[in-house]
GROMACS .gro file of C-alpha atoms in nm:
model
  103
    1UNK     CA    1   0.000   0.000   0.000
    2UNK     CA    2   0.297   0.241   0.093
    3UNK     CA    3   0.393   0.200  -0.261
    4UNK     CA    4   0.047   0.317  -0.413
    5UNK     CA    5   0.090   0.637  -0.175
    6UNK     CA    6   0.461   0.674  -0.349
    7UNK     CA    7   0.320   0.640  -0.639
    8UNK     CA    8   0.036   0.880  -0.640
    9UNK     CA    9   0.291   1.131  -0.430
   10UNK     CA   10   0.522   1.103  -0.727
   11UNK     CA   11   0.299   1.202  -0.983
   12UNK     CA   12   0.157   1.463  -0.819
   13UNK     CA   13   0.513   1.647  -0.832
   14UNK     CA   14   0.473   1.561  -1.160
   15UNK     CA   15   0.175   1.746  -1.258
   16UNK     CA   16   0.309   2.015  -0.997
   17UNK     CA   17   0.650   2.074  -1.197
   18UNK     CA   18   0.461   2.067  -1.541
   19UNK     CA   19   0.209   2.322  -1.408
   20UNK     CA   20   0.520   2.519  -1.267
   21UNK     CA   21   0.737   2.495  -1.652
   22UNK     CA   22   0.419   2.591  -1.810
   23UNK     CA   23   0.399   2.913  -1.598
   24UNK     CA   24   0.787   2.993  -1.664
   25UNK     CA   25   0.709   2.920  -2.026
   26UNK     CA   26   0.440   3.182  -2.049
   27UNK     CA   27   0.514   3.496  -2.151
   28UNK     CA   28   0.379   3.872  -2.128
   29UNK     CA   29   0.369   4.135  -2.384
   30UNK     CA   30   0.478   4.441  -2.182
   31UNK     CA   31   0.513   4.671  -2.568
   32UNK     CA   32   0.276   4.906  -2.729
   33UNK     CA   33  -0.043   4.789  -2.901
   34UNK     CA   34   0.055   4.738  -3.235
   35UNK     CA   35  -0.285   4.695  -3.483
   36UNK     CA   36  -0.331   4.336  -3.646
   37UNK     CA   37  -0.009   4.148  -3.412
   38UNK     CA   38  -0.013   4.232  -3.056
   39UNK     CA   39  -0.172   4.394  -2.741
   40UNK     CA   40  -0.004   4.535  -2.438
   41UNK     CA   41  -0.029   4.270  -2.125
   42UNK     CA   42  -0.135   3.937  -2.352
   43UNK     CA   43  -0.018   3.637  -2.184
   44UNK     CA   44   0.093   3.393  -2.421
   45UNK     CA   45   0.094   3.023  -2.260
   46UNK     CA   46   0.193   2.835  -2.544
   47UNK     CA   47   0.429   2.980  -2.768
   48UNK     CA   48   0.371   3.298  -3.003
   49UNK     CA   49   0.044   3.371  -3.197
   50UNK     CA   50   0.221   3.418  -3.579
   51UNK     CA   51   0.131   3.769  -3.566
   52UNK     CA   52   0.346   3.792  -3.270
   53UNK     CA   53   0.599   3.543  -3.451
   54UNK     CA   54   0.623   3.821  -3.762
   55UNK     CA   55   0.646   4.090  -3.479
   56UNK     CA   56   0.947   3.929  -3.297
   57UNK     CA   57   1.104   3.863  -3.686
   58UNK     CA   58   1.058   4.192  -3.841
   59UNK     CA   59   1.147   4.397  -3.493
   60UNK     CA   60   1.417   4.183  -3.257
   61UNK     CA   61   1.386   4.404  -3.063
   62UNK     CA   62   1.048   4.300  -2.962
   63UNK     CA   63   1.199   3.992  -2.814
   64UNK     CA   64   1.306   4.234  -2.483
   65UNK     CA   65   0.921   4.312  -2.436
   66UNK     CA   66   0.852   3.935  -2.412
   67UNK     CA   67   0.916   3.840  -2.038
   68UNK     CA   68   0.843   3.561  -1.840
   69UNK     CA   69   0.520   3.635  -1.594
   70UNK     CA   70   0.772   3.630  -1.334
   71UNK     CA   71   0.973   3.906  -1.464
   72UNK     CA   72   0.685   4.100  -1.549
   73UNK     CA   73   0.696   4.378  -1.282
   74UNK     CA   74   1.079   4.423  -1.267
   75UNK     CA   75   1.037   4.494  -1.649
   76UNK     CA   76   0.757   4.738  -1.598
   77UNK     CA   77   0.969   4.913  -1.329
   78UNK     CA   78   1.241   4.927  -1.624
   79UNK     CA   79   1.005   5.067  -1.829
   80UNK     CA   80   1.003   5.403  -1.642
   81UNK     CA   81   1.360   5.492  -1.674
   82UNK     CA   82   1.438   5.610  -1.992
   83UNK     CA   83   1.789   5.450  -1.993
   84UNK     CA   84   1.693   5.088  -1.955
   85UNK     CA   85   1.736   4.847  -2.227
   86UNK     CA   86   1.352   4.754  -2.200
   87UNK     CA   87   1.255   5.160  -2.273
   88UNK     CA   88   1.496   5.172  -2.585
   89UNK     CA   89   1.345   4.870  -2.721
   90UNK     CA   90   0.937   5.019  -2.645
   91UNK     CA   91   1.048   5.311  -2.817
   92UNK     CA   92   1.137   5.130  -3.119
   93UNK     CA   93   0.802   4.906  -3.072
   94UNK     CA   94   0.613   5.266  -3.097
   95UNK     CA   95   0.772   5.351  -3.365
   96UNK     CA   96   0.705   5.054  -3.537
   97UNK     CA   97   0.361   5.070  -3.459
   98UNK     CA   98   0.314   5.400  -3.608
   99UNK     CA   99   0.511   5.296  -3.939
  100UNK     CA  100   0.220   4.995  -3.911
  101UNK     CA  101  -0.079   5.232  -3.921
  102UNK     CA  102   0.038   5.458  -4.155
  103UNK     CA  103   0.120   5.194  -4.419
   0.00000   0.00000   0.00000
């Protein structure tokens, strides 16, 4: 019987450590809205939408607005200095944006 226990215990922690990769897999837009490929805050759980694929191709910069949930709030904190890495590259996602809805 001890060995039924072990063996529901162990997968469990199974399920628990998929649930927890999952969560470190998903990631948050923290960039601009940009029309037709991305809003600001979507989560994505299971890899990129191809809109957001295209975005993340035709701006790499992009790919430093893409954080892990966990990371989420140090980024936004970044996102108020106007030195950080993270502002330079929202900058350029505005200005892509614009280019976007003028074209």
């Amino acid at each position: 019987m001890s060995e039924k226990k072990s063996v529901a215990t162990s997968q469990r922690e199974e399920t628990a450590k998929k649930q927890a990769e999952r969560q470190e897999k998903a990631v948050i837009w923290l960039g601009p809205a940009v029309a037709g490929m991305a809003m600001t805050g979507t989560v994505y759980r299971n890899g990129l939408t191809p809109q957001m694929q295209r975005l993340v191709t035709e701006l790499p910069a992009a790919k430093k607005l893409l954080v892990g949930t966990k990371d989420a709030a140090r980024v936004r904190r970044a996102l108020t200095d106007q030195q950080s890495a993270e502002s330079v590259c929202y900058k350029r996602a505005l200005e892509y944006a614009g280019k976007g809805a003028q074209a």
